[in-house]
Tab-separated table of C-alpha atoms and ligand atoms in Angstrom:
chain	number	residue	atom	x	y	z
A	1320	MET	CA	72.929	81.255	206.239
A	1321	GLN	CA	75.261	78.597	204.872
A	1322	TRP	CA	76.274	80.554	201.727
A	1323	ASN	CA	79.039	83.069	201.506
A	1324	PHE	CA	78.083	84.718	198.270
A	1325	GLN	CA	81.145	86.911	198.117
A	1326	GLU	CA	83.371	83.890	198.254
A	1327	ILE	CA	81.346	82.044	195.629
A	1328	GLN	CA	81.480	85.035	193.293
A	1329	GLN	CA	85.236	85.274	193.767
A	1330	GLN	CA	85.534	81.550	193.036
A	1331	ALA	CA	83.503	82.032	189.844
A	1332	ARG	CA	85.782	84.850	188.722
A	1333	ASN	CA	88.852	82.718	189.411
A	1334	ASP	CA	87.366	79.775	187.507
A	1335	ALA	CA	86.525	82.026	184.575
A	1336	GLY	CA	90.071	83.410	184.582
A	1337	SER	CA	91.578	80.006	183.886
A	1338	ILE	CA	89.300	79.092	180.923
A	1339	GLY	CA	91.460	78.407	177.884
A	1340	ASN	CA	89.291	76.474	175.391
A	1341	PRO	CA	85.649	75.781	174.485
A	1342	GLN	CA	85.568	72.566	176.582
A	1343	GLU	CA	86.648	74.435	179.695
A	1344	LEU	CA	84.117	77.128	178.933
A	1345	GLU	CA	81.338	74.525	178.799
A	1346	ALA	CA	82.574	72.897	182.016
A	1347	PHE	CA	82.423	76.310	183.692
A	1348	ARG	CA	78.859	76.853	182.470
A	1349	LEU	CA	77.773	73.465	183.786
A	1350	LYS	CA	79.480	73.960	187.118
A	1351	TYR	CA	77.467	77.094	187.860
A	1352	LEU	CA	74.378	77.041	185.637
A	1353	GLY	CA	73.899	73.312	184.947
A	1354	LYS	CA	70.944	71.319	186.355
A	1355	LYS	CA	73.142	70.177	189.209
A	1356	GLY	CA	75.187	73.345	189.234
A	1357	VAL	CA	75.850	75.768	192.061
A	1358	VAL	CA	72.992	78.121	191.212
A	1359	ALA	CA	70.491	75.229	191.020
A	1360	ASP	CA	71.721	73.927	194.386
A	1361	ILE	CA	71.134	77.272	196.027
A	1362	PHE	CA	67.657	77.573	194.603
A	1363	ALA	CA	66.888	74.015	195.715
A	1364	ALA	CA	68.020	74.852	199.243
A	1365	LEU	CA	65.827	77.887	199.269
A	1366	LYS	CA	62.739	75.796	200.078
A	1367	SER	CA	64.094	74.555	203.360
A	1368	ALA	CA	65.843	77.768	204.348
A	1369	GLU	CA	64.866	79.854	207.334
A	1370	PRO	CA	62.163	82.306	206.273
A	1371	ALA	CA	64.348	85.175	207.410
A	1372	ASP	CA	67.189	84.074	205.119
A	1373	LYS	CA	65.076	83.426	202.027
A	1374	ALA	CA	65.248	86.881	200.521
A	1375	ALA	CA	69.015	87.153	200.892
A	1376	ILE	CA	69.612	83.671	199.471
A	1377	GLY	CA	67.346	84.348	196.508
A	1378	LYS	CA	69.097	87.601	195.818
A	1379	GLY	CA	72.545	86.005	196.162
A	1380	ALA	CA	71.617	83.211	193.762
A	1381	LYS	CA	70.301	85.646	191.159
A	1382	GLU	CA	73.372	87.824	191.415
A	1383	LEU	CA	75.601	84.808	191.040
A	1384	ARG	CA	73.673	83.690	187.965
A	1385	GLY	CA	74.009	87.200	186.485
A	1386	LEU	CA	77.732	87.242	187.172
A	1387	VAL	CA	78.298	83.790	185.624
A	1388	GLU	CA	76.321	84.789	182.543
A	1389	GLU	CA	78.428	87.890	182.189
A	1390	LEU	CA	81.663	85.914	182.581
A	1391	LEU	CA	80.448	83.346	180.016
A	1392	ALA	CA	79.684	86.066	177.461
A	1393	GLU	CA	83.023	87.709	178.093
A	1394	LYS	CA	84.962	84.464	177.765
A	1395	SER	CA	83.144	82.987	174.773
A	1396	GLY	CA	84.281	85.922	172.615
A	1397	GLY	CA	87.900	84.899	173.074
A	1398	VAL	CA	87.588	81.138	173.306
A	1399	ASN	CA	85.203	80.373	170.467
A	1400	ALA	CA	87.073	82.905	168.382
A	1401	VAL	CA	84.255	83.498	165.933
A	1402	LYS	CA	86.027	86.022	163.787
A	1403	THR	CA	84.305	88.385	161.447
A	1404	ILE	CA	85.058	88.015	157.740
A	1405	GLU	CA	87.186	91.152	157.907
A	1406	GLU	CA	89.293	89.580	160.643
A	1407	GLN	CA	89.761	86.356	158.677
A	1408	VAL	CA	90.491	87.799	155.271
A	1409	ASP	CA	92.888	90.551	154.423
A	1410	ILE	CA	90.829	92.170	151.733
A	1411	SER	CA	93.685	94.455	150.769
A	1412	LEU	CA	95.682	91.486	149.349
A	1413	PRO	CA	95.419	90.782	145.600
A	1414	GLY	CA	92.934	88.002	144.797
A	1415	THR	CA	94.107	84.532	143.813
A	1416	GLY	CA	91.378	83.814	141.276
A	1417	GLY	CA	90.551	80.454	139.709
A	1418	ASP	CA	92.728	78.491	137.319
A	1419	ILE	CA	91.375	79.435	133.914
A	1420	GLY	CA	92.441	77.427	130.883
A	1421	HIS	CA	93.516	78.909	127.586
A	1422	THR	CA	93.825	77.839	123.989
A	1423	HIS	CA	96.516	75.268	123.225
A	1424	ILE	CA	99.703	76.572	121.626
A	1425	LEU	CA	98.832	74.705	118.412
A	1426	THR	CA	95.417	76.338	118.263
A	1427	GLN	CA	97.041	79.696	118.905
A	1428	THR	CA	99.543	79.106	116.099
A	1429	MET	CA	96.775	78.012	113.696
A	1430	LYS	CA	94.840	81.155	114.537
A	1431	GLU	CA	97.917	83.321	113.991
A	1432	ILE	CA	98.514	81.777	110.567
A	1433	ILE	CA	94.839	81.973	109.608
A	1434	THR	CA	94.651	85.599	110.759
A	1435	VAL	CA	97.549	86.563	108.478
A	1436	PHE	CA	95.947	84.940	105.426
A	1437	GLU	CA	92.467	86.216	106.235
A	1438	GLY	CA	94.020	89.664	106.472
A	1439	MET	CA	95.151	89.170	102.886
A	1440	GLY	CA	91.689	88.185	101.664
A	1441	PHE	CA	91.693	84.393	102.074
A	1442	VAL	CA	88.616	82.550	103.314
A	1443	THR	CA	88.907	79.586	105.723
A	1444	ILE	CA	87.151	76.331	104.828
A	1445	GLU	CA	87.439	73.014	106.649
A	1446	THR	CA	87.143	69.736	104.749
A	1447	PRO	CA	86.809	66.144	106.055
A	1448	GLU	CA	89.577	64.163	107.743
A	1449	ILE	CA	88.140	60.946	106.293
A	1450	GLU	CA	88.793	61.136	102.596
A	1451	THR	CA	88.495	59.191	99.374
A	1452	GLU	CA	91.498	58.027	97.385
A	1453	PHE	CA	90.349	60.339	94.632
A	1454	HIS	CA	90.555	63.500	96.741
A	1455	ASN	CA	93.704	62.504	98.599
A	1456	PHE	CA	95.639	61.123	95.610
A	1457	THR	CA	94.196	60.697	92.111
A	1458	GLY	CA	92.624	64.142	91.805
A	1459	LEU	CA	95.941	65.629	92.888
A	1460	ASN	CA	97.784	63.824	90.107
A	1461	ILE	CA	99.429	61.428	92.546
A	1462	PRO	CA	99.844	58.266	90.442
A	1463	ILE	CA	98.653	54.827	91.479
A	1464	ASP	CA	102.223	53.604	92.063
A	1465	HIS	CA	103.278	56.574	94.177
A	1466	PRO	CA	104.842	55.425	97.477
A	1467	SER	CA	102.633	57.679	99.614
A	1468	ARG	CA	99.598	55.634	98.473
A	1469	ASP	CA	101.108	52.516	99.986
A	1470	ALA	CA	99.338	50.945	102.971
A	1471	PHE	CA	102.495	51.566	104.992
A	1472	ASP	CA	102.304	55.287	104.317
A	1473	THR	CA	98.573	55.893	104.682
A	1474	PHE	CA	95.906	54.846	107.180
A	1475	TYR	CA	93.162	53.041	105.260
A	1476	LEU	CA	89.769	52.383	106.828
A	1477	ASP	CA	87.916	49.088	106.455
A	1478	ALA	CA	85.004	51.045	104.983
A	1479	GLU	CA	84.629	51.103	101.231
A	1480	ASP	CA	84.395	54.430	99.432
A	1481	PRO	CA	80.706	54.715	98.457
A	1482	SER	CA	81.661	56.656	95.335
A	1483	SER	CA	84.281	54.223	94.059
A	1484	LYS	CA	83.783	50.459	94.148
A	1485	GLY	CA	86.647	48.432	95.617
A	1486	ARG	CA	88.422	51.543	96.948
A	1487	ARG	CA	88.673	52.094	100.674
A	1488	LEU	CA	88.281	55.342	102.573
A	1489	LEU	CA	91.361	56.707	104.299
A	1490	LEU	CA	92.538	59.306	106.810
A	1491	ARG	CA	93.837	62.192	104.749
A	1492	SER	CA	97.634	62.286	104.643
A	1493	HIS	CA	97.704	66.015	103.877
A	1494	THR	CA	95.262	68.934	103.593
A	1495	SER	CA	95.703	69.123	99.805
A	1496	PRO	CA	92.513	67.044	99.151
A	1497	GLY	CA	90.736	70.168	100.398
A	1498	GLN	CA	91.856	71.820	97.153
A	1499	VAL	CA	90.076	69.172	95.088
A	1500	ARG	CA	86.890	69.291	97.170
A	1501	ILE	CA	86.655	73.072	97.131
A	1502	MET	CA	87.361	73.384	93.402
A	1503	LYS	CA	84.706	70.764	92.668
A	1504	GLN	CA	82.184	72.875	94.584
A	1505	HIS	CA	83.155	76.442	93.675
A	1506	LYS	CA	84.027	78.380	90.549
A	1507	PRO	CA	87.051	80.717	90.488
A	1508	PRO	CA	88.111	83.298	91.434
A	1509	MET	CA	88.840	81.949	94.903
A	1510	ALA	CA	91.406	82.315	97.657
A	1511	VAL	CA	90.975	79.770	100.450
A	1512	ILE	CA	92.903	78.218	103.305
A	1513	VAL	CA	92.152	74.764	104.694
A	1514	PRO	CA	93.408	74.063	108.218
A	1515	GLY	CA	93.161	70.684	109.905
A	1516	ARG	CA	94.564	67.380	111.111
A	1517	VAL	CA	96.404	64.960	108.856
A	1518	TYR	CA	97.533	61.376	109.510
A	1519	ARG	CA	100.541	59.265	108.535
A	1520	PRO	CA	101.590	55.938	110.084
A	1521	ASP	CA	104.948	57.323	111.229
A	1522	ALA	CA	106.717	56.073	114.334
A	1523	VAL	CA	106.572	58.779	116.978
A	1524	ASP	CA	109.820	60.576	117.809
A	1525	ALA	CA	110.956	64.141	118.521
A	1526	SER	CA	110.031	65.293	115.021
A	1527	HIS	CA	107.371	62.799	113.865
A	1528	SER	CA	103.822	62.052	114.913
A	1529	PHE	CA	101.113	59.875	113.335
A	1530	MET	CA	98.829	62.904	113.541
A	1531	PHE	CA	99.744	66.521	112.984
A	1532	HIS	CA	98.241	69.707	111.577
A	1533	GLN	CA	98.581	71.421	108.241
A	1534	ILE	CA	97.291	74.566	106.639
A	1535	GLU	CA	96.672	74.440	102.923
A	1536	GLY	CA	96.334	77.506	100.735
A	1537	LEU	CA	94.821	77.794	97.256
A	1538	LEU	CA	94.241	80.753	94.978
A	1539	VAL	CA	92.653	80.327	91.543
A	1540	GLU	CA	91.794	82.996	89.003
A	1541	GLU	CA	92.445	83.621	85.307
A	1542	LYS	CA	95.866	85.187	85.699
A	1543	ALA	CA	97.589	83.964	88.868
A	1544	GLN	CA	101.383	84.145	88.728
A	1545	PHE	CA	104.322	82.563	90.520
A	1546	SER	CA	105.617	86.037	91.438
A	1547	GLU	CA	102.369	86.638	93.346
A	1548	LEU	CA	102.834	83.372	95.209
A	1549	LYS	CA	106.358	84.465	96.150
A	1550	GLY	CA	105.154	87.867	97.277
A	1551	LEU	CA	102.320	86.381	99.308
A	1552	LEU	CA	104.476	83.823	101.129
A	1553	THR	CA	107.245	86.359	101.737
A	1554	GLU	CA	104.759	88.724	103.326
A	1555	PHE	CA	103.274	85.847	105.315
A	1556	CYS	CA	106.694	84.891	106.748
A	1557	ARG	CA	107.419	88.509	107.675
A	1558	ARG	CA	104.130	88.826	109.491
A	1559	PHE	CA	104.396	85.457	111.219
A	1560	PHE	CA	108.106	85.333	112.136
A	1561	GLY	CA	108.846	89.062	112.197
A	1562	PRO	CA	110.253	91.541	109.647
A	1563	LYS	CA	113.836	90.253	109.909
A	1564	VAL	CA	113.043	86.758	108.643
A	1565	ASN	CA	115.374	85.485	105.947
A	1566	MET	CA	113.833	82.966	103.523
A	1567	ARG	CA	114.533	81.243	100.250
A	1568	PHE	CA	112.506	79.440	97.559
A	1569	ARG	CA	114.156	76.166	96.510
A	1570	PRO	CA	112.938	74.226	93.423
A	1571	HIS	CA	111.186	70.978	94.337
A	1572	PHE	CA	108.686	68.484	92.940
A	1573	PHE	CA	105.051	67.894	93.849
A	1574	PRO	CA	102.672	66.052	91.511
A	1575	PHE	CA	99.884	68.612	92.037
A	1576	THR	CA	101.929	71.739	91.310
A	1577	GLU	CA	104.149	72.645	88.368
A	1578	PRO	CA	106.552	74.340	88.833
A	1579	SER	CA	106.941	73.588	92.553
A	1580	ALA	CA	109.148	74.914	95.305
A	1581	GLU	CA	109.895	74.490	98.956
A	1582	VAL	CA	110.375	77.469	101.228
A	1583	ASP	CA	113.167	77.447	103.794
A	1584	ILE	CA	113.772	79.971	106.501
A	1585	ASN	CA	117.140	80.845	107.924
A	1586	ALA	CA	117.204	79.352	111.389
A	1587	GLU	CA	120.119	81.473	112.604
A	1588	ILE	CA	117.954	84.542	112.459
A	1589	LEU	CA	115.417	82.855	114.705
A	1590	GLY	CA	118.209	82.040	117.144
A	1591	ILE	CA	118.096	78.283	116.524
A	1592	GLN	CA	121.442	76.582	116.172
A	1593	ARG	CA	120.733	73.361	114.328
A	1594	LYS	CA	120.688	73.422	110.552
A	1595	LYS	CA	121.069	76.737	108.847
A	1596	TRP	CA	118.054	76.390	106.562
A	1597	LEU	CA	114.838	74.745	107.675
A	1598	GLU	CA	112.039	73.774	105.306
A	1599	ILE	CA	108.682	75.222	106.313
A	1600	LEU	CA	106.323	74.631	103.394
A	1601	GLY	CA	105.708	73.317	99.902
A	1602	CYS	CA	104.131	75.380	97.150
A	1603	GLY	CA	103.744	75.865	93.422
A	1604	MET	CA	101.488	76.672	90.493
A	1605	VAL	CA	98.466	74.364	90.350
A	1606	ASN	CA	99.150	71.574	87.851
A	1607	PRO	CA	96.686	71.762	84.882
A	1608	LYS	CA	95.991	68.065	85.513
A	1609	VAL	CA	94.376	69.017	88.830
A	1610	PHE	CA	92.135	71.577	87.091
A	1611	GLU	CA	91.222	68.828	84.646
A	1612	ALA	CA	90.401	66.409	87.486
A	1613	VAL	CA	87.964	68.869	89.076
A	1614	GLY	CA	86.295	69.602	85.734
A	1615	TYR	CA	87.502	73.133	85.031
A	1616	PRO	CA	87.650	74.091	81.309
A	1617	LYS	CA	91.087	73.444	79.827
A	1618	GLY	CA	93.464	76.424	79.965
A	1619	LYS	CA	90.924	78.795	81.489
A	1620	TYR	CA	92.395	79.205	84.982
A	1621	LYS	CA	95.710	79.571	86.701
A	1622	GLY	CA	96.342	79.136	90.383
A	1623	PHE	CA	98.859	78.569	93.082
A	1624	ALA	CA	98.834	76.464	96.208
A	1625	PHE	CA	100.878	75.939	99.333
A	1626	GLY	CA	100.840	73.673	102.360
A	1627	MET	CA	102.583	74.026	105.705
A	1628	GLY	CA	102.881	72.035	108.923
A	1629	VAL	CA	101.518	73.892	111.932
A	1630	GLU	CA	103.671	72.021	114.490
A	1631	ARG	CA	106.803	72.890	112.526
A	1632	MET	CA	105.824	76.568	112.433
A	1633	ALA	CA	105.122	76.655	116.170
A	1634	MET	CA	108.373	74.809	116.971
A	1635	LEU	CA	110.394	77.340	114.996
A	1636	LYS	CA	108.611	80.413	116.261
A	1637	TYR	CA	108.547	79.439	119.933
A	1638	GLY	CA	111.721	77.354	120.174
A	1639	ILE	CA	109.981	74.033	120.949
A	1640	ASN	CA	112.284	71.085	120.255
A	1641	ASP	CA	110.052	68.027	120.571
A	1642	ILE	CA	106.740	67.517	118.729
A	1643	ARG	CA	105.492	65.141	121.455
A	1644	LEU	CA	105.213	68.064	123.870
A	1645	PHE	CA	102.192	69.306	121.912
A	1646	TYR	CA	100.152	66.177	122.633
A	1647	GLU	CA	101.216	65.168	126.144
A	1648	ASN	CA	99.191	67.960	127.746
A	1649	ASP	CA	101.671	68.531	130.557
A	1650	VAL	CA	100.429	71.771	132.093
A	1651	ARG	CA	104.001	72.851	132.833
A	1652	PHE	CA	104.501	72.984	129.074
A	1653	LEU	CA	101.073	74.344	128.158
A	1654	LYS	CA	101.266	77.156	130.724
A	1655	GLN	CA	104.309	78.614	128.992
A	1656	PHE	CA	102.279	79.767	126.023
B	1034	DAH	N1	100.657	68.324	100.562
B	1034	DAH	C1	102.093	68.520	100.683
B	1034	DAH	C2	102.615	67.656	101.811
B	1034	DAH	O1	101.866	67.273	102.657
B	1034	DAH	C3	102.417	69.961	100.945
B	1034	DAH	C4	102.158	70.829	99.761
B	1034	DAH	C5	103.114	71.022	98.821
B	1034	DAH	C6	100.942	71.449	99.607
B	1034	DAH	C7	102.908	71.833	97.705
B	1034	DAH	C8	100.692	72.259	98.493
B	1034	DAH	C9	101.705	72.437	97.552
B	1034	DAH	O2	99.542	72.879	98.289
B	1034	DAH	O3	101.460	73.234	96.467
B	1034	DAH	O4	103.757	67.359	101.861
């Protein structure tokens, strides 16, 4: 018999011992079990073997095949390294989760402001960003020669106002036209806030933008008083900025309120070192001319109104020093809030 099966088996074990990667594993399989492999050779030789040797050769070949199969199974576990999910993942580690977005800091600030006023009984109404000259100016007692009506201070559309021949539509320059719209549609008593975008053709810098957000407030009933306006806005500032806020009402002029005031808050208390007092809103008692413009009976109602810039409020509350940060959508900024 030309085969020394013991030697061949030993050779197979040695070969298997040096397998280090899947390619070597496959080469090993082919060497012994392939079509032209050792086992196939032995079986092929079986035909011409001496009859007396046939049984031993057949047995040797089968044993060799069994051994190689065993070695292959043993080796493939290590080489192919098919790990179970438990081996690959340490399930005791905290999960990473997906990146979930969140509301923009301006939206958050709007919601905070709205929540305070809704908590005091105000109802939120949104009115259009594309407005008529009547709602944005005339109805608010802003005279025809007022500088804010100038084409350099307001974005006018090409489209003509369907309700007023020769007058063009515009992008509202403040949320105050909401007052006119709402009063035209509803009878007092009412307490509403109007949040939204406003537009002015300002050059963009750290404190100006051609688009920003305002929140308008309006309360109308038969006996509204300035002292109530003061109380309301004082309580608002305490709830929004915290109980330690220090504020002042400073006389001012607005065509649509009489008397009018601006509210400043003391920036030192907020930990901001620039100017001591910073203006945060305009307010006043609704001018009777506005009631007249919306068709309310003369002398029947009193009301007060206020308007504030949302960006300004957010900048003061959260220490943001550049208005452009709100619109650039840099996630490093957005993620901070
Ligand atoms: N509309 C004014 C502005 O944009 C802000 C304002 C002032 C609103 C006084 C009011 C108000 O309702 O009473 O500058």
